[in-house]
Short mmCIF file of C-alpha atoms in Angstrom, two decimals:
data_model
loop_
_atom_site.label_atom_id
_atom_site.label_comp_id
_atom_site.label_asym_id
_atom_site.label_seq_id
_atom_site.Cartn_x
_atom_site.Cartn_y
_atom_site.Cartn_z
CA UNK G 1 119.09 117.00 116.52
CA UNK G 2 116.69 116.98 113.56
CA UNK G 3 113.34 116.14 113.56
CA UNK G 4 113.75 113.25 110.70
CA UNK G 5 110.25 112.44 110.14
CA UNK G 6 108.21 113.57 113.01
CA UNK G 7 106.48 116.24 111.78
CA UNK G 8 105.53 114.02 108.59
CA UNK G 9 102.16 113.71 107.43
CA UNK G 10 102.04 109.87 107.36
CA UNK G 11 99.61 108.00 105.72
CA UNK G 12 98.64 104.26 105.30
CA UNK G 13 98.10 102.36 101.54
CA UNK G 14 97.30 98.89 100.45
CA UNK G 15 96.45 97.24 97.24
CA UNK G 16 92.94 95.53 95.94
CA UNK G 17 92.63 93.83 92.39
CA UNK G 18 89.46 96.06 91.51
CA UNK G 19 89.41 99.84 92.11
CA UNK G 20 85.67 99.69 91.04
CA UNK G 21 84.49 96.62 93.30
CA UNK G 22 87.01 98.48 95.79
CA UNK G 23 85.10 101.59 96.52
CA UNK G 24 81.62 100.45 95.98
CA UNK G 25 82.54 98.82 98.92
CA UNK G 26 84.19 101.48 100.73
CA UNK G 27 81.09 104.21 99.93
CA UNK G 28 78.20 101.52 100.15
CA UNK G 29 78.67 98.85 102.58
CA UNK G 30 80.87 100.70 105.13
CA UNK G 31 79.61 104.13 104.31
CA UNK G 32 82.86 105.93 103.87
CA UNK G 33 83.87 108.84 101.79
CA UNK G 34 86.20 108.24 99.00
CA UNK G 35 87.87 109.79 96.17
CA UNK G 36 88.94 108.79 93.12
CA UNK G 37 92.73 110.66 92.85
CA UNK G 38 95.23 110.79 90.07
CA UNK G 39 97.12 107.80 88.87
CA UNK G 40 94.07 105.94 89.27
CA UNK G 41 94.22 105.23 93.46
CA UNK G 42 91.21 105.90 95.79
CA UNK G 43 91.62 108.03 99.24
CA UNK G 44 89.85 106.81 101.64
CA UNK G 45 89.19 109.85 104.16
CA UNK G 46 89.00 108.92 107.93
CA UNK G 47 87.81 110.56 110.68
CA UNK G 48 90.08 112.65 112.39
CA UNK G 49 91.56 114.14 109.15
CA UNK G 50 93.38 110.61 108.44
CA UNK G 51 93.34 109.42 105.03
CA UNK G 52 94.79 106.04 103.33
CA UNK G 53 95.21 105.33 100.24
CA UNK G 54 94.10 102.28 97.94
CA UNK G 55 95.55 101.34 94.94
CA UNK G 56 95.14 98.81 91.78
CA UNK G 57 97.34 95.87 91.59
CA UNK G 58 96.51 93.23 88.88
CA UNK G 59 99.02 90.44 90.82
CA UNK G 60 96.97 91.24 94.45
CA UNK G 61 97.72 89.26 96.98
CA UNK G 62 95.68 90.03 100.21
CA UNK G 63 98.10 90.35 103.42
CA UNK G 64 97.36 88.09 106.44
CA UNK G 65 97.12 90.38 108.90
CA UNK G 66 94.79 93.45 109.56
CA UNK G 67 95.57 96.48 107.21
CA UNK G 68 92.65 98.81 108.78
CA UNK G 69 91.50 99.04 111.96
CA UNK G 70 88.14 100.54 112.96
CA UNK G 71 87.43 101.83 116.57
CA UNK G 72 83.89 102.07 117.33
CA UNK G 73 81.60 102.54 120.27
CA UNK G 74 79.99 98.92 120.04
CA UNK G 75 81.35 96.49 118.57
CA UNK G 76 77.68 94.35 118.76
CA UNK G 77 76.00 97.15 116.79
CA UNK G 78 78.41 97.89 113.67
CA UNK G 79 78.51 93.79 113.48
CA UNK G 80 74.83 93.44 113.40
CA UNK G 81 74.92 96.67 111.10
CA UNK G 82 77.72 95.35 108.74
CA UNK G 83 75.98 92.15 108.99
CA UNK G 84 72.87 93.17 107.65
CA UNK G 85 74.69 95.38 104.82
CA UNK G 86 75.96 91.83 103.61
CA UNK G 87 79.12 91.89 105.66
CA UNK G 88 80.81 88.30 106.45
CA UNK G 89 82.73 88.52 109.47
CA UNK G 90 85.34 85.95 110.15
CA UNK G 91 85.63 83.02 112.34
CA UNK G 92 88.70 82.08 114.42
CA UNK G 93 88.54 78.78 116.59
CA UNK G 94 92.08 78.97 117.80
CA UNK G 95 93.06 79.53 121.32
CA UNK G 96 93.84 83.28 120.48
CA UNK G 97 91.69 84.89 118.70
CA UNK G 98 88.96 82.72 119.39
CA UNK G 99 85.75 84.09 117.90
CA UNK G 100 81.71 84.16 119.03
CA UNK G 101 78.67 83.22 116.80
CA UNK G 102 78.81 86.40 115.16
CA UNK G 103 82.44 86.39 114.82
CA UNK G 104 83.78 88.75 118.10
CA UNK G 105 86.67 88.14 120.15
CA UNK G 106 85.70 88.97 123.56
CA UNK G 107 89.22 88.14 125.23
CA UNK G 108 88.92 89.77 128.40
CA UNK G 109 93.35 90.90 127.81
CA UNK G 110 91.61 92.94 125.05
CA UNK G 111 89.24 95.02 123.15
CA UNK G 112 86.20 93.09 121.74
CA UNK G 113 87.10 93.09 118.39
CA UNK G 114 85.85 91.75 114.73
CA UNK G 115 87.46 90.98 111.67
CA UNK G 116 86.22 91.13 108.07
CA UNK G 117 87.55 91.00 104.55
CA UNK G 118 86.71 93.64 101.62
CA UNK G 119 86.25 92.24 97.98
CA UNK G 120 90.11 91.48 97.59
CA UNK G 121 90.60 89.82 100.68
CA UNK G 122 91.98 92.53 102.83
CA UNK G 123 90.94 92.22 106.43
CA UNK G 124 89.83 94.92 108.53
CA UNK G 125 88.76 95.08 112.19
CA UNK G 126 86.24 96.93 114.21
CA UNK G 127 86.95 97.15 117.82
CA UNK G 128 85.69 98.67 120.62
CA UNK G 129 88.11 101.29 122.73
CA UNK G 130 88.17 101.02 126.20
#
């Protein structure tokens, strides 16, 4: 039986309005690497080797759901971190997620986890791994 697409280098992309805005961002705030490619999209490298790219759309609409998830050792720290770079985490009051003072869920079914937008509305997460 052939492999199809299991050996395939996949990779991850979504759109933002400003490439410029867009990887300030990226490099500044969350203190990623990123490279300007051809056609005029940024890579975003990832640990691990993973990369995604980002590219310009002038009709951007952000998606409602997370597009990038971040696993980190404390979820506390890179929010008060983030926080202090400027970051606005968000605020969810519904039954699930349900979000602290400084925007964590801490649903005990889950990983504390946080949610914040870059410049063109995208949301991210950080979340701890168990």
């Amino acid at each position: 039986m052939q492999t199809l697409l299991k050996d395939s280098h996949a990779f991850s992309g979504f759109a933002v309005k400003d490439l410029v805005e867009a990887k300030a961002f990226y490099t500044e705030t969350l203190g990623l690497e990123v490279t300007s490619e051809a056609m005029g999209i940024l890579k975003l490298h990832l640990a691990g080797g993973n990369n995604v790219l980002v590219y310009p759309k002038a009709n951007h609409v952000p998606a409602t759901f997370t597009v990038l998830n971040f696993p980190v050792d404390s979820v506390d720290q890179t929010v008060d971190a983030l926080s202090a770079r400027g970051v606005r985490f968000e605020h969810y009051d519904a039954p699930l997620p349900k979000t602290d003072a400084k925007g964590i869920c801490r649903d005990p079914r889950g990983p504390a986890i946080a949610w914040f937008k870059d410049p063109a509305g995208n949301i991210f997460s950080v979340l701890e791994e168990r």
